[in-house]
Amino acid sequence: MVAALNAPLANRQQVGPTAAQRHVTPPQRPRLVIVGGGMAGFGLCDRLVRSGVIQGYDVTIIGDEPLPAYDRVNLSTYFDGRSADELLLAPRDWYQKHRIELITGRRIERIDREQRMVFDQDGSFYSYDQLVLATGSHAFVPPIKGSDSEGVFVYRTIADLESIRDYCATRNVHRGGVIGGGLLGLEAAKILMDLGLSVSVIEMAPGLMPRQLDADAAGLLKRKIQSMGVDVQLVRRTESIAVVDNGICIEFSNASDLHVDLLVIAAGVRPNDKLAESAGLEIGPRRGVKVNECLQTSDPNIFAIGECASFHDHVFGLAAPCFRMADVLAQRLAGGETTFAGADESAELKLMGVQVATLGTTIGEFAGGNVVTHHDESGYRKLLTERGRIVGASCVGPWDELPQVRQAIAKRARLWPWQRKRFLNTGSPWSPGGAMPVTDWPADAIVCSCLSVSKSTIVELIDDGKQDVEQIASACGASTACGSCRGLVGQLAGAAAAEPITVPGSKTMWVASVIALLASLAWLVVPPIPLTDSVQSTWRSVETIWRGDLGRQVSGFTLVGLTLLGLVFSLRKRLTWFHWGSYGFWRAAHGVLGMAVLFGVAIHTGMRLGHNLNFLLAVCFLSAAALGAVAGIASSMESRASGNLGMWIRRWRPRLTRIHLWVTWPLPILIALHVLGFYWFSD
């Protein structure tokens, strides 16, 4: 009896209630066991908590590492001074707070599908109603003789980094080598440099990052990395690794031997699918636990997410797809019908201080279409197009417009001939200042690509009182994965951009709006233009504009035409197929036309409000003009204001715009009645 009471919650067996308990004992919640305490497993827990689904489950998460989930994406910062606790995605008490049973340092070795139990290395068992495999991946070690020698390490976990650091601290280590010139290999090279070692990067392919970059981009990346003192050796086929008196000897079949003091193998990763395979679950042709669009394995009670899962014979190896799987599974556990249809595998990071990005379709997956390339002293940029639409991009070196490029790829925006020419000449398909700040992005634009958090989600949180990046991150997860979107989230929350972004037409919009606002207010204090009482007055000829039928018709229909044109300009943001000119330019054009129409009405009426229907029309127009001017001033300041002012403007600008539209909609009806009345009652 005592043993039963002391057993873990997941191991306890349900005991039948007594007569007194039958009416008070709540129904037992289903037991959800997550095997794998890494980023994918935590991502699922986080989404269960944020959606409230956690209230319907007893959740246990079991990891084989001694630490809870940590930020593996930024693992290379461990030697930059970040501690293991700072890398944690959430502290241990977070799990306790949300009633999640966290078990670390336990490796699950067997699944009993009939009894619905999993067993760890000590024989302890954990019962489940539904099981999620989030076992991740392990470092791939090629079948090279001597790869298990002393001084040879892999790069995957904090424990691996600690082993490398301890080895350097106890040995006379000056030179390090890295086998692998991909993402992991270059990250491993960085940690060795942070330890003060000279580094050689060894890659079998003819270029670095062969899966993501073409020969030109890989060549530029090589030169940039070599300029930092890194020795890059390409087309090297490693035959064996041997421990010698002066360190480690790497023998190549096609080049001279290389001697180092320490070697890191970072040749890629492979799915941790042995547990699933031993349980009889179906494995994909390229390894990984096979899952359907519901993320179910061949056993309907077992799911798989993250790097251990194979969807349509493809294993996703980045954080963003893992978190997307967690999103889908959390919604399905809540009873939703959401399905997984794949995920974006774009990568945007800094490798040894060099910005490298691959967005959308990569060069390795590109079957056809056109490639447009710009290369200058600052770096290398490439756009991939299919049937004239942007489907992928890559760069080596800085590219401030990457957020807008990402949006263009997501919407498969057309690359017009003049944009192609501009990109070839300048490295940007948009005119100077054409890259929109995040404040001007569409509502459905993705700000955090890792967690697929849209701008509208973040704006809603800001409106609800979440006023800094930490609060927003806690609520929706944005910026908590790779952290590259932290600046964008901060800008939405009112912080100033790292570098001022010039929005096309913002100054013009501001000037036109201020003039329009002052002109609207002037109607309240400036008396109407006086009428002349003599036909001989020179002013009489001017009065015909608002007193004569012909003058009123010419000025009136001119105003109607300008008003309609201004309304068309205001639709630029909603015409997704129209890409000529930036949204900021057309918004400024709308403001200038509005100002022009306001002065035109003054000429048309002589600044007289009129009576009855004409009075109502004039008041409606002046109200719409004044509100539009205020909204225009707010819009022009939105990308430059920061702090509390920026927060206030971003909160009120959409509301001012809506009020402006509400006041404007009666104008077409009133104008039509005004025109009809003019002709009906004219002599």
PDB file of C-alpha atoms in Angstrom, residues 45 48 56 63 69 149 203 270 290 401 417 499 511 520 526 534 537 587 621:
ATOM      1  CA  CYS A  45       3.978  21.315 -23.759  1.00  0.00           C
ATOM      2  CA  LEU A  48      -0.795  22.765 -24.613  1.00  0.00           C
ATOM      3  CA  GLY A  56      -7.651  18.008 -20.016  1.00  0.00           C
ATOM      4  CA  GLY A  63      14.124  13.216 -21.469  1.00  0.00           C
ATOM      5  CA  ALA A  69      14.761  21.430 -22.929  1.00  0.00           C
ATOM      6  CA  SER A 149      39.485   7.656 -30.798  1.00  0.00           C
ATOM      7  CA  GLU A 203      34.366  19.211 -46.312  1.00  0.00           C
ATOM      8  CA  ARG A 270      20.096  11.140 -38.140  1.00  0.00           C
ATOM      9  CA  LYS A 290       6.488   7.492 -40.515  1.00  0.00           C
ATOM     10  CA  GLU A 401      15.347  43.452 -46.842  1.00  0.00           C
ATOM     11  CA  PRO A 417      11.146  43.115 -65.496  1.00  0.00           C
ATOM     12  CA  GLU A 499      18.682  51.314 -37.993  1.00  0.00           C
ATOM     13  CA  VAL A 511       3.350  67.408 -44.925  1.00  0.00           C
ATOM     14  CA  SER A 520      -9.978  71.665 -42.310  1.00  0.00           C
ATOM     15  CA  VAL A 526     -12.104  81.742 -41.526  1.00  0.00           C
ATOM     16  CA  SER A 534     -20.784  94.927 -58.678  1.00  0.00           C
ATOM     17  CA  SER A 537     -15.387  94.117 -59.982  1.00  0.00           C
ATOM     18  CA  ARG A 587      -0.430  56.041 -49.516  1.00  0.00           C
ATOM     19  CA  PHE A 621     -16.541  65.941 -46.221  1.00  0.00           C
TER      20      PHE A 621
END
